[in-house]
mmCIF file of C-alpha atoms (C1' of nucleotides) in Angstrom:
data_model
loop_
_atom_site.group_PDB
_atom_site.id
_atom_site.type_symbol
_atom_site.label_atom_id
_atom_site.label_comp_id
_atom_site.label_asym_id
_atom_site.label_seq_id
_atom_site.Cartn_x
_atom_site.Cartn_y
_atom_site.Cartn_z
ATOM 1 C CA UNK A 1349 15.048 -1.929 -8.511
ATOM 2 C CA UNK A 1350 13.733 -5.142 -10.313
ATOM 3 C CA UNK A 1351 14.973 -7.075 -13.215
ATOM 4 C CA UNK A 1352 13.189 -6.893 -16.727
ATOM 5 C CA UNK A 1353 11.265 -9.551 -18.495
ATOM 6 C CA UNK A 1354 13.979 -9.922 -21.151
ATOM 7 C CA UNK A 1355 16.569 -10.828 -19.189
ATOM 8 C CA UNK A 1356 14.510 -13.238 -17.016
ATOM 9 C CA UNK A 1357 13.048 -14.580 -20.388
ATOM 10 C CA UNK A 1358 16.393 -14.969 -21.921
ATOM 11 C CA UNK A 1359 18.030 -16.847 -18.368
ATOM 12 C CA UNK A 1360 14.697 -18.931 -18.867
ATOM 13 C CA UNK A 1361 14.705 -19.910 -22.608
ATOM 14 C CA UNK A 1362 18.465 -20.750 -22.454
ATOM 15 C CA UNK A 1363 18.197 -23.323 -19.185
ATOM 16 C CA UNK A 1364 15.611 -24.960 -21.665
ATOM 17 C CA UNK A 1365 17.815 -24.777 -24.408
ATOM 18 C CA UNK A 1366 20.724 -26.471 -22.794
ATOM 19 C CA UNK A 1367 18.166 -29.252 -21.652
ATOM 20 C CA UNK A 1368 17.234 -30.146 -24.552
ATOM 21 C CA UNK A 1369 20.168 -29.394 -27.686
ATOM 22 C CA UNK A 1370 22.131 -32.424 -27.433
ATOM 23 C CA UNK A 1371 20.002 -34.084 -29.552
ATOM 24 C CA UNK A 1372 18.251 -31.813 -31.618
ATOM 25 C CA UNK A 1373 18.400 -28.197 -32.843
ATOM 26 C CA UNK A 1374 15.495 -26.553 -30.169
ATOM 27 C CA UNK A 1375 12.729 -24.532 -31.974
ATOM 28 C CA UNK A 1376 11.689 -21.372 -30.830
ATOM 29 C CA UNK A 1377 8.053 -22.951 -31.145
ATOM 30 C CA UNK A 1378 8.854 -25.702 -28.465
ATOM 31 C CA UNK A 1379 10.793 -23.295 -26.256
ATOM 32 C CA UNK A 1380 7.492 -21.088 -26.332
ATOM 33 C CA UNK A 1381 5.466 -23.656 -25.368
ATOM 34 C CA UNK A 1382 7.097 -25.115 -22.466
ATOM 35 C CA UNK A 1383 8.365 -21.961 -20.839
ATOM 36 C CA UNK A 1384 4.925 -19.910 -21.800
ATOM 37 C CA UNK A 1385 6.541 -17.271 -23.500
ATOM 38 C CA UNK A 1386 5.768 -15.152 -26.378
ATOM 39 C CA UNK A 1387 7.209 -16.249 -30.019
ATOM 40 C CA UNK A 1388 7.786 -13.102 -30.856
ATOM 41 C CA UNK A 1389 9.536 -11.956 -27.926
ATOM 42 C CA UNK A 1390 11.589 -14.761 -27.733
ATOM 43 C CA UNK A 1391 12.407 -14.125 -31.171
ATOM 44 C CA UNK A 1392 13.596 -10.788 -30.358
ATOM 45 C CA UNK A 1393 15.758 -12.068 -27.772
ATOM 46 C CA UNK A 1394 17.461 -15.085 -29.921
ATOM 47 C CA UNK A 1395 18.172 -12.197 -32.461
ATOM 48 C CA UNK A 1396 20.711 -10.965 -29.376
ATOM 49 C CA UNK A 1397 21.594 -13.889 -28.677
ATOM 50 C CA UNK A 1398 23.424 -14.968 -31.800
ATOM 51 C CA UNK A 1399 24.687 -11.668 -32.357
ATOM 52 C CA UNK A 1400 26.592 -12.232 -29.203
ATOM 53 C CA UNK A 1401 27.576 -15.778 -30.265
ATOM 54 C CA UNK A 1402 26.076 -18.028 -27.357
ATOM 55 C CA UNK A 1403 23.704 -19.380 -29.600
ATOM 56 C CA UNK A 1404 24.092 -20.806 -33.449
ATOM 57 C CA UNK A 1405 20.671 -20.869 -35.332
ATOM 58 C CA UNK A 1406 20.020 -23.541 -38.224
ATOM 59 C CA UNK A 1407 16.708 -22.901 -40.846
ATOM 60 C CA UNK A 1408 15.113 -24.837 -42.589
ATOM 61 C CA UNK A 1409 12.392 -27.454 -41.253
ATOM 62 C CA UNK A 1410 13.325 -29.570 -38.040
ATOM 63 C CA UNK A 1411 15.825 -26.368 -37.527
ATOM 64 C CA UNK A 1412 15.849 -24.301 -34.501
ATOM 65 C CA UNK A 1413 18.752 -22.962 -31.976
ATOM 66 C CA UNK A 1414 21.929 -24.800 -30.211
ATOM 67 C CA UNK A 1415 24.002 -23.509 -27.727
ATOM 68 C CA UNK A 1416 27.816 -21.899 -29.309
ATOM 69 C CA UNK A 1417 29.962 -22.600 -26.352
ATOM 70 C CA UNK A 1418 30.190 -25.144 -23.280
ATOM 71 C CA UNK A 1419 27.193 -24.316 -20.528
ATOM 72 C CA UNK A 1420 29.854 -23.905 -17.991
ATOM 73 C CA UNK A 1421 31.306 -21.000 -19.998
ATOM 74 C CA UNK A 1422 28.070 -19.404 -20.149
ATOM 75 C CA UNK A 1423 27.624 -16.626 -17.553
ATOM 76 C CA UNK A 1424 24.715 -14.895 -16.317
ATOM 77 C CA UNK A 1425 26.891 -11.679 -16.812
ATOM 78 C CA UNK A 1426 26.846 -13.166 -20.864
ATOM 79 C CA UNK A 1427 23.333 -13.676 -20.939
ATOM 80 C CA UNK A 1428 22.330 -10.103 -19.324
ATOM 81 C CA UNK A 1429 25.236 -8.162 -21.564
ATOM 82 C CA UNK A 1430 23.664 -9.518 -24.713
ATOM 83 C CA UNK A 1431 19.931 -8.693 -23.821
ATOM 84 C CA UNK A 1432 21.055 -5.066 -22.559
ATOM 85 C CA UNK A 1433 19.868 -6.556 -19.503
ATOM 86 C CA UNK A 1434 22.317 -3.984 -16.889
ATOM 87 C CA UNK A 1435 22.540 -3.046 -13.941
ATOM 88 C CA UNK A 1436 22.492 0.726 -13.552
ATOM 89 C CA UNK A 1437 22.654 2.610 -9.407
ATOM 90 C CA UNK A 1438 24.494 6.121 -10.702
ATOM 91 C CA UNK A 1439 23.008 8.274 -13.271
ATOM 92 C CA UNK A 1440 26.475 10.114 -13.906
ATOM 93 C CA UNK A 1441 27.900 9.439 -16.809
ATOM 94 C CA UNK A 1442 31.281 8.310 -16.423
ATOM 95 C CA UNK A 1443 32.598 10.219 -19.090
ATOM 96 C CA UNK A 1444 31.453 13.086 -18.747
ATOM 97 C CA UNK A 1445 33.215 15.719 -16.654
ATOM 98 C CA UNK A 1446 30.042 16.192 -14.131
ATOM 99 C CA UNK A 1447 29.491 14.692 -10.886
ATOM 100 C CA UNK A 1448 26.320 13.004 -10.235
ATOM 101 C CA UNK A 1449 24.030 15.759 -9.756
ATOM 102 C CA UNK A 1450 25.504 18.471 -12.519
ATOM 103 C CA UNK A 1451 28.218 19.300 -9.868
ATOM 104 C CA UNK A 1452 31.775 19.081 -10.313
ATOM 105 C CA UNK A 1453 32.431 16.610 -7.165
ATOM 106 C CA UNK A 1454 30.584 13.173 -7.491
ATOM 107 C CA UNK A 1455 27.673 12.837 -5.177
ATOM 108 C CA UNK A 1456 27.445 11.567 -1.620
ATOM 109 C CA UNK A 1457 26.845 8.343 -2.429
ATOM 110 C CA UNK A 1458 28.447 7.705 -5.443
ATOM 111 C CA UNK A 1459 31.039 5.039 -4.053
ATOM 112 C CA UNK A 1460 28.238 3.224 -1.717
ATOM 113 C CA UNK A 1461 26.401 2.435 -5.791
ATOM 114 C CA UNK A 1462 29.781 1.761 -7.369
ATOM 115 C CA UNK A 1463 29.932 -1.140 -4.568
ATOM 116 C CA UNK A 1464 26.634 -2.272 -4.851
ATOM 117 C CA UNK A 1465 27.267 -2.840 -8.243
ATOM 118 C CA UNK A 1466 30.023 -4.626 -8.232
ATOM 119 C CA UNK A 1467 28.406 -6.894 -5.634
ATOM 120 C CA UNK A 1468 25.662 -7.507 -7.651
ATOM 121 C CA UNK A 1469 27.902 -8.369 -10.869
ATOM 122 C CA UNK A 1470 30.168 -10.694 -9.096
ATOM 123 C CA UNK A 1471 26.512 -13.034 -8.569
ATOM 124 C CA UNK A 1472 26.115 -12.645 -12.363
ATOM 125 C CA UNK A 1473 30.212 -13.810 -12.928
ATOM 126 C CA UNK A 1474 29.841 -16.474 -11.135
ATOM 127 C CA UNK A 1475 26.590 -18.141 -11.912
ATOM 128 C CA UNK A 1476 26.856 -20.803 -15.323
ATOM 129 C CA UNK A 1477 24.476 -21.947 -17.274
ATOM 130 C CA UNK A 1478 25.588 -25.363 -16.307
ATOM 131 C CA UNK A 1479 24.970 -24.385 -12.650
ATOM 132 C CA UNK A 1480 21.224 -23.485 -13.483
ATOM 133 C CA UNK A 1481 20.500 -26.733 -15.665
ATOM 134 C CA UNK A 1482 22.043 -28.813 -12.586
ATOM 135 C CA UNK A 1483 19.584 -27.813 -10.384
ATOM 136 C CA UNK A 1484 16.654 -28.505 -13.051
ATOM 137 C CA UNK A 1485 17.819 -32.027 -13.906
ATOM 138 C CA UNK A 1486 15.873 -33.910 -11.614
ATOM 139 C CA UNK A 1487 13.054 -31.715 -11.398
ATOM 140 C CA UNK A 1488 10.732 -32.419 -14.086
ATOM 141 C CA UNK A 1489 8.822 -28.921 -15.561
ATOM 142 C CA UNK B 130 17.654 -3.969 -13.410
ATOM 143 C CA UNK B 131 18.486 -0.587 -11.832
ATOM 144 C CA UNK B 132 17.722 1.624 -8.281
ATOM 145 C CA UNK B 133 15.239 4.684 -9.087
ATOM 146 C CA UNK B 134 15.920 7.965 -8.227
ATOM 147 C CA UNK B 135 13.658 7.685 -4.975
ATOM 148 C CA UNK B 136 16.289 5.375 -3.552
ATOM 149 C CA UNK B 137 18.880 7.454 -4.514
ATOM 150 C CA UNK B 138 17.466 10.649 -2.929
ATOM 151 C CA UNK B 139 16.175 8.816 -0.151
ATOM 152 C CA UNK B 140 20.104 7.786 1.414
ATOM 153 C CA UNK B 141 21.589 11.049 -0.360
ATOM 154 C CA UNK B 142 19.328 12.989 1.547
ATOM 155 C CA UNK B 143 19.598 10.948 5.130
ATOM 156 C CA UNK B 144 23.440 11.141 4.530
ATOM 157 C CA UNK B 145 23.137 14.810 4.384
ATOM 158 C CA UNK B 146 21.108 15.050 7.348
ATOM 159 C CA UNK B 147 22.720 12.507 9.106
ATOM 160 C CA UNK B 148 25.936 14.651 9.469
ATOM 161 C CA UNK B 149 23.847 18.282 10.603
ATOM 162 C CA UNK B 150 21.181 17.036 12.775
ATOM 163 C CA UNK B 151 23.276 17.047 15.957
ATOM 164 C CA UNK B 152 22.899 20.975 15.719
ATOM 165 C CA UNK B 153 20.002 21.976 14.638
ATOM 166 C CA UNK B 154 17.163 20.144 12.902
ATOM 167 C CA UNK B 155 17.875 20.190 8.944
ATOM 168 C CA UNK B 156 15.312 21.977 6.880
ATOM 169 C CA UNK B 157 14.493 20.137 3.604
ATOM 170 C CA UNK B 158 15.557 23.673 1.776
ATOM 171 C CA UNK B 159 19.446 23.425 2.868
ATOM 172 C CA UNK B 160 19.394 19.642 1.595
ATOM 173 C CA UNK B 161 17.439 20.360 -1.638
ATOM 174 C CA UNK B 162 20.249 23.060 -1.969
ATOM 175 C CA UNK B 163 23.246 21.072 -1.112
ATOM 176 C CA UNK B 164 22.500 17.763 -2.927
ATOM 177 C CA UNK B 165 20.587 19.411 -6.188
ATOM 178 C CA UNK B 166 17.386 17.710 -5.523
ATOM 179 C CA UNK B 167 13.938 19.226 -6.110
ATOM 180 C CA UNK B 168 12.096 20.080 -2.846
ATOM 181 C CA UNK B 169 9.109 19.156 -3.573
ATOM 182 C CA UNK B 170 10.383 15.806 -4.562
ATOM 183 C CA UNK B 171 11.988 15.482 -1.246
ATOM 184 C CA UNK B 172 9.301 16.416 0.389
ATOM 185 C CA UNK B 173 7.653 13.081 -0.981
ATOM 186 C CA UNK B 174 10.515 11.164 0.574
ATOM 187 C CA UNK B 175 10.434 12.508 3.985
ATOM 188 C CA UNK B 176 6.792 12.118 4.444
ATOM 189 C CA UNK B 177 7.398 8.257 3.824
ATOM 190 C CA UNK B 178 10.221 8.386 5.825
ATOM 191 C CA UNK B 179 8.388 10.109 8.355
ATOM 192 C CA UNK B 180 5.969 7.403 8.647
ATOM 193 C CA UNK B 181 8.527 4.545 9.350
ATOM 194 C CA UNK B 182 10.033 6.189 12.050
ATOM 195 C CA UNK B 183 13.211 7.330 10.209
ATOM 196 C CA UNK B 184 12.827 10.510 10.853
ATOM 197 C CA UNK B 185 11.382 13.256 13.072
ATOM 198 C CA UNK B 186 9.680 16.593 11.760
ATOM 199 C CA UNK B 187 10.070 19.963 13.967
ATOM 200 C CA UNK B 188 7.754 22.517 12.554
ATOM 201 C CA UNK B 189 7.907 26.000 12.345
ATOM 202 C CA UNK B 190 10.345 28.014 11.525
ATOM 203 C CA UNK B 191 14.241 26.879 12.028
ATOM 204 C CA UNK B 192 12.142 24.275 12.032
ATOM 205 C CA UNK B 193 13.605 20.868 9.888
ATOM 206 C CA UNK B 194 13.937 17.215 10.312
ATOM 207 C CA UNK B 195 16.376 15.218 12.458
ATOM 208 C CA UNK B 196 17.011 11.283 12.572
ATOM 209 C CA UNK B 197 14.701 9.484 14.770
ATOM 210 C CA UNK B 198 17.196 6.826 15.427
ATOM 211 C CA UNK B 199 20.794 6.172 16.174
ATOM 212 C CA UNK B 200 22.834 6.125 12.132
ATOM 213 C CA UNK B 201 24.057 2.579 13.186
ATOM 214 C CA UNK B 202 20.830 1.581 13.651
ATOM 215 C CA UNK B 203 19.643 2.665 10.066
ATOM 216 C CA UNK B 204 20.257 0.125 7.414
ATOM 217 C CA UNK B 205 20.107 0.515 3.614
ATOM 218 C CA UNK B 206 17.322 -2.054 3.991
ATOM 219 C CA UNK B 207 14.886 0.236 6.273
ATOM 220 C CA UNK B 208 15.930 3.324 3.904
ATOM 221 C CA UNK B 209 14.684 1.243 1.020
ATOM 222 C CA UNK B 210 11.447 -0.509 2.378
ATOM 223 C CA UNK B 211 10.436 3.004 3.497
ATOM 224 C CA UNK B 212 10.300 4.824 0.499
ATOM 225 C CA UNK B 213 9.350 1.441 -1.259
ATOM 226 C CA UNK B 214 12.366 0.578 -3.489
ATOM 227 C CA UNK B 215 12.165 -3.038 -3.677
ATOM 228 C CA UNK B 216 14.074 -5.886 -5.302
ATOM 229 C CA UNK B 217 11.840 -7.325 -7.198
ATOM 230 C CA UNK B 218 13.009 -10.138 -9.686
ATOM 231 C CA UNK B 219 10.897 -12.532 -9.733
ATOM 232 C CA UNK B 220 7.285 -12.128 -11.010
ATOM 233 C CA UNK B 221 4.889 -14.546 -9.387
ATOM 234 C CA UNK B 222 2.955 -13.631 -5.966
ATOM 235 C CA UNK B 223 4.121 -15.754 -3.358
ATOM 236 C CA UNK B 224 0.623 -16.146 -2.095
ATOM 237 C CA UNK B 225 -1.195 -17.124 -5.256
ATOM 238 C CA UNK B 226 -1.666 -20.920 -6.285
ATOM 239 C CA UNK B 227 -0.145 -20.393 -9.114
ATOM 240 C CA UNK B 228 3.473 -20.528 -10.261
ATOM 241 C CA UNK B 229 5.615 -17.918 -12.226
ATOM 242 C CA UNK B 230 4.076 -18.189 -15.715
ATOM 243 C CA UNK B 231 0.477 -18.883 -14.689
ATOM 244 C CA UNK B 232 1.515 -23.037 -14.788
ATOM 245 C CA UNK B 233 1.013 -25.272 -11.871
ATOM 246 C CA UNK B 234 4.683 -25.027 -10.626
ATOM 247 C CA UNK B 235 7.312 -22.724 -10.593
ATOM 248 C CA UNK B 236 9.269 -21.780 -13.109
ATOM 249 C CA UNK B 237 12.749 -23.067 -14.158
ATOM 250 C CA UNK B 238 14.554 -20.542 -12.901
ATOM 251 C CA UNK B 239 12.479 -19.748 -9.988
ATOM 252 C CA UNK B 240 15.051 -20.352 -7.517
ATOM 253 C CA UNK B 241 18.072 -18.118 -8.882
ATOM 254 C CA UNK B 242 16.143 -14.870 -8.413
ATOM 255 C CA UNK B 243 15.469 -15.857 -4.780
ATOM 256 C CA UNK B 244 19.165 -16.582 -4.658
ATOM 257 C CA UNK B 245 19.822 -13.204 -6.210
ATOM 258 C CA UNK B 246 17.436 -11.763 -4.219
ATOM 259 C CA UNK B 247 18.926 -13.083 -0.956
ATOM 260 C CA UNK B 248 22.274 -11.701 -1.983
ATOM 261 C CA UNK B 249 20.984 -8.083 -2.874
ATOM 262 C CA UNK B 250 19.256 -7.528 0.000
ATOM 263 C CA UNK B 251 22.403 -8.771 2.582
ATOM 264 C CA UNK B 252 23.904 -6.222 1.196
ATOM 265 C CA UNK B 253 21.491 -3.508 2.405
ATOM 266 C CA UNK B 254 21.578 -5.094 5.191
ATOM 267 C CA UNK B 255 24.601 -4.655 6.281
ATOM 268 C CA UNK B 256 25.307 -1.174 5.439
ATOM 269 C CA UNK B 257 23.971 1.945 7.664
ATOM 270 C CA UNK B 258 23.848 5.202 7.454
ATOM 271 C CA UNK B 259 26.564 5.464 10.015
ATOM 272 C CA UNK B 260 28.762 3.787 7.685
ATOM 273 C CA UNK B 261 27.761 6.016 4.707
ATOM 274 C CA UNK B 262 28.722 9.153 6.782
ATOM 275 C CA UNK B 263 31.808 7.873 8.100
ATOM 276 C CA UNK B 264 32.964 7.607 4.576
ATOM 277 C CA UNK B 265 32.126 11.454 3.662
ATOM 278 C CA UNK B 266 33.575 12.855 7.045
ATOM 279 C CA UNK B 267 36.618 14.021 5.222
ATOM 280 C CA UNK B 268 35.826 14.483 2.193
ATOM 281 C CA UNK B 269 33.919 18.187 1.484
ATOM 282 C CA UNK B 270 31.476 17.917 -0.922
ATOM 283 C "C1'" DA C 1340 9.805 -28.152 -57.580
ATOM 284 C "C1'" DC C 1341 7.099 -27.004 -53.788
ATOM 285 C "C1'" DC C 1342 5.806 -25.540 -49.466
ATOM 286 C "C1'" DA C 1343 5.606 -25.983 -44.555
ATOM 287 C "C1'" DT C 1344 8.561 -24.895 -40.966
ATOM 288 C "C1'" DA C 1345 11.418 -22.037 -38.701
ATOM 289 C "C1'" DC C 1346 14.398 -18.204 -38.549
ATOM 290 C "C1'" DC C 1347 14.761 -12.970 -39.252
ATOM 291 C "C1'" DT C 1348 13.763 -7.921 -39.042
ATOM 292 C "C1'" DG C 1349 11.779 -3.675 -38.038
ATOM 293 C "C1'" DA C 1350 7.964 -0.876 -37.035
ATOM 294 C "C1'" DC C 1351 4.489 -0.081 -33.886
ATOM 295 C "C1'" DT C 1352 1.888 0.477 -29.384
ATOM 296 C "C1'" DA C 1353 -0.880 0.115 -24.894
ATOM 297 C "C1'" DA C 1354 0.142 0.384 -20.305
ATOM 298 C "C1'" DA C 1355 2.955 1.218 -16.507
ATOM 299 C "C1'" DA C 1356 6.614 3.462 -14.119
ATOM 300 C "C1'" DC C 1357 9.411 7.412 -13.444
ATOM 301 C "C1'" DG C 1358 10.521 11.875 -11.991
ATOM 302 C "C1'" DG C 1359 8.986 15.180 -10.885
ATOM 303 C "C1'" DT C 1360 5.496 19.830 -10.525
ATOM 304 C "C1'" DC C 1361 1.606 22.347 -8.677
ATOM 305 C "C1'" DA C 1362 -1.729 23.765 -5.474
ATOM 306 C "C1'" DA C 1363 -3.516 24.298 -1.162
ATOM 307 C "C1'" DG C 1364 -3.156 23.802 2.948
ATOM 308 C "C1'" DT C 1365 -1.482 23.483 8.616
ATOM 309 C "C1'" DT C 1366 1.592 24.474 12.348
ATOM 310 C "C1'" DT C 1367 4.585 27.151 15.099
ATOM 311 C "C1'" DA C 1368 8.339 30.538 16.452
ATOM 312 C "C1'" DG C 1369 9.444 35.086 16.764
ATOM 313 C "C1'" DC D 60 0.172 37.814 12.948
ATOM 314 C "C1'" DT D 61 3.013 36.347 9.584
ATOM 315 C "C1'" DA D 62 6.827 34.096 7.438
ATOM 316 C "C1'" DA D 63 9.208 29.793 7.481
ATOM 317 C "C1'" DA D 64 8.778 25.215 7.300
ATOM 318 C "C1'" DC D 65 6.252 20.979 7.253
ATOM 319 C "C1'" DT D 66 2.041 18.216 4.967
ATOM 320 C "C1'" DT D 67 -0.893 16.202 1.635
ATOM 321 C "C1'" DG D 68 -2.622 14.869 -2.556
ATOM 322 C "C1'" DA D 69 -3.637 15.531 -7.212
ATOM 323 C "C1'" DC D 70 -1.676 15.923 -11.568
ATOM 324 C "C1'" DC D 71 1.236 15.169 -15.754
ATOM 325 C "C1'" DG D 72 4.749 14.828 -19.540
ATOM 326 C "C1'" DT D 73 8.260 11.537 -20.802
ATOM 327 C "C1'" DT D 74 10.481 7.186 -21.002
ATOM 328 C "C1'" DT D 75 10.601 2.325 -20.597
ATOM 329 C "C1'" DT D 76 8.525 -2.057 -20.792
ATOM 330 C "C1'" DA D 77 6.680 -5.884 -22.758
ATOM 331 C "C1'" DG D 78 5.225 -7.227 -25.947
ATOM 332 C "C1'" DT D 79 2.318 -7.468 -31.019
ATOM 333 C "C1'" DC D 80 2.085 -7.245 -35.954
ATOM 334 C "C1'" DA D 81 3.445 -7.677 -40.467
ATOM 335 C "C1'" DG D 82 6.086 -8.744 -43.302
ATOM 336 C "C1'" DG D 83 9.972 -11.072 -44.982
ATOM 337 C "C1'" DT D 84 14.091 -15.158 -46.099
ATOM 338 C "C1'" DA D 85 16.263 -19.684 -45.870
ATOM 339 C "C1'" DT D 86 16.031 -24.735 -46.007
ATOM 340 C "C1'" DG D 87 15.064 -29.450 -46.116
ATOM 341 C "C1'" DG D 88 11.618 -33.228 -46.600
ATOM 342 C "C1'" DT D 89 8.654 -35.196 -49.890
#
DNA sequence: ACCATACCTGACTAAAACGGTCAAGTTTAG
DNA sequence: CTAAACTTGACCGTTTTAGTCAGGTATGGT
């Protein structure tokens, strides 16, 4: 069980985003460069990001990326949703008419992942952007 | 972010046995048969589990495996570290000298995946098998 | 008007992880 | 002595990951 780059990257490039848009639209470029990540994967990941409305691009020179809504209504859960970041315990489809393994009951398990789950979401529901930038305030990077 | 199937077959499995063993040792055959998973796969899993004292292996024939420990005293957590699912969210080695992205310090968001961390692994912690089985006495599957 | 800057999009890919299978044993009860 | 069951390790096709590459398009400063 681990968590992927993009969701890490996209958690990462965001806290750095809401550090810095008050002023001025934040480039790509700059977010890059402080946070060591890839252009082009960050690029990727800003496409989702719009599409999902947490952040507004502007072009043009001196452009870049602002945040669309308040940090504080900015969840983790957001973040992860738009990235396809999920988190995934059963393989059983829950439409489908199968159980878990093929069978027609759901597996042994199946309620012990449906908590874990749940547990694991309510971290992601409750965490805000704001939260994260509060904590790197003082802390210089 | 999501459990593999080792994980998944690993407490399946150790369910299964956990509510037979007190008869006769469990051959891997009758589990591979009543929770649809391959036997040679499980046979991977038990020999892990084997080696951290999970289990106990009777050889021979009506031979099988039975729980080398009391269910209450076999947490998610040992099932997991056993067959080495890990949570894993955070990149960096906690030994090197260096930080998260190869910088000096740790990254901005370092501490939330500890948090997150911290918060998955309570919950293994506090579930055992005895709990797991308690849940499936009534229920045939 | 131009052109550098920055956003935008989609195809592509090397490497790792996943989810097993296969083969060749060894041990022990009956 | 042999069949059932455990034991070990190599192997492998597929999928996912974590990007890269190669082209765009829009815009604003000069």
């Amino acid at each position: 069980m681990k968590l992927t780059s993009k969701g890490r990257y996209a958690v990462m490039a965001l806290v750095d985003l809401a550090r810095f848009d008050s002023i001025n639209p934040v480039s790509l470029r700059d977010i890059s460069l402080r946070q060591s990540i890839s252009l082009d994967f960050l690029e990727q990941i800003f496409s989702k990001l719009k599409k999902n409305n947490i952040v507004k691009s502007i072009r043009g020179i001196n452009g870049g990326y602002i945040l669309n809504k308040d940090p504080n209504d900015i969840k983790l859960t957001n973040i992860f949703h738009a990235v396809d970041e999920k988190v995934k315990t059963v393989q059983c489809k829950k439409d489908s008419k199968k159980g878990c393994n093929g069978k027609a009951t759901k597996c042994i398990t199946h309620d012990l992942w449906d908590e874990l789950e749940v547990h694991i979401n309510t971290f992601f529901e409750n965490k805000s952007l704001q939260d994260l930038v509060k904590n790197n305030r003082d802390s210089r990077v």
